[in-house]
């Protein structure tokens, strides 16, 4: 939905706003990868959303029904007086349709994985003794890094 892969990102979407909230550790990354959202840097994303909801007069708030019970309790405390509406597969349904950039990322990841498998096959053969894992890992990482750079240079405009 946003392209963000960090561990501290929250999205608020309403009829009036599309907001992406993250903390200072991820602001720079978010600015580079998230588009179509206003950016808010905060350590308390839910409290910031509560302010927006109050300012906009929102009375109902959808949330992912798969959240933990303790997180749900936090939601009901922070959004007291707001009708909480659990959503099933809301984000998953949005993510089922891939755009061209997502398809290209998946294609590149498959190419890297395929090559890593082929690299391992060079070391694993019937009757061959086991290679110490650190030597195998070092050799594969060096090869993979070189190939990844070549692959990214080819895939990116």
mmCIF file of C-alpha atoms in Angstrom, residues 1 95 97-107:
data_model
loop_
_atom_site.group_PDB
_atom_site.id
_atom_site.type_symbol
_atom_site.label_atom_id
_atom_site.label_comp_id
_atom_site.label_asym_id
_atom_site.label_seq_id
_atom_site.Cartn_x
_atom_site.Cartn_y
_atom_site.Cartn_z
ATOM 1 C CA UNK A 1 0.000 0.000 0.000
ATOM 2 C CA UNK A 95 -2.471 -5.753 -1.658
ATOM 3 C CA UNK A 97 -3.503 -6.400 -7.009
ATOM 4 C CA UNK A 98 0.138 -5.690 -7.839
ATOM 5 C CA UNK A 99 1.320 -2.646 -9.742
ATOM 6 C CA UNK A 100 4.199 -2.713 -12.227
ATOM 7 C CA UNK A 101 6.845 -1.733 -9.659
ATOM 8 C CA UNK A 102 5.758 -4.488 -7.253
ATOM 9 C CA UNK A 103 5.878 -7.058 -10.041
ATOM 10 C CA UNK A 104 9.400 -5.907 -10.963
ATOM 11 C CA UNK A 105 10.539 -6.213 -7.333
ATOM 12 C CA UNK A 106 9.124 -9.751 -7.147
ATOM 13 C CA UNK A 107 10.809 -10.614 -10.471
#
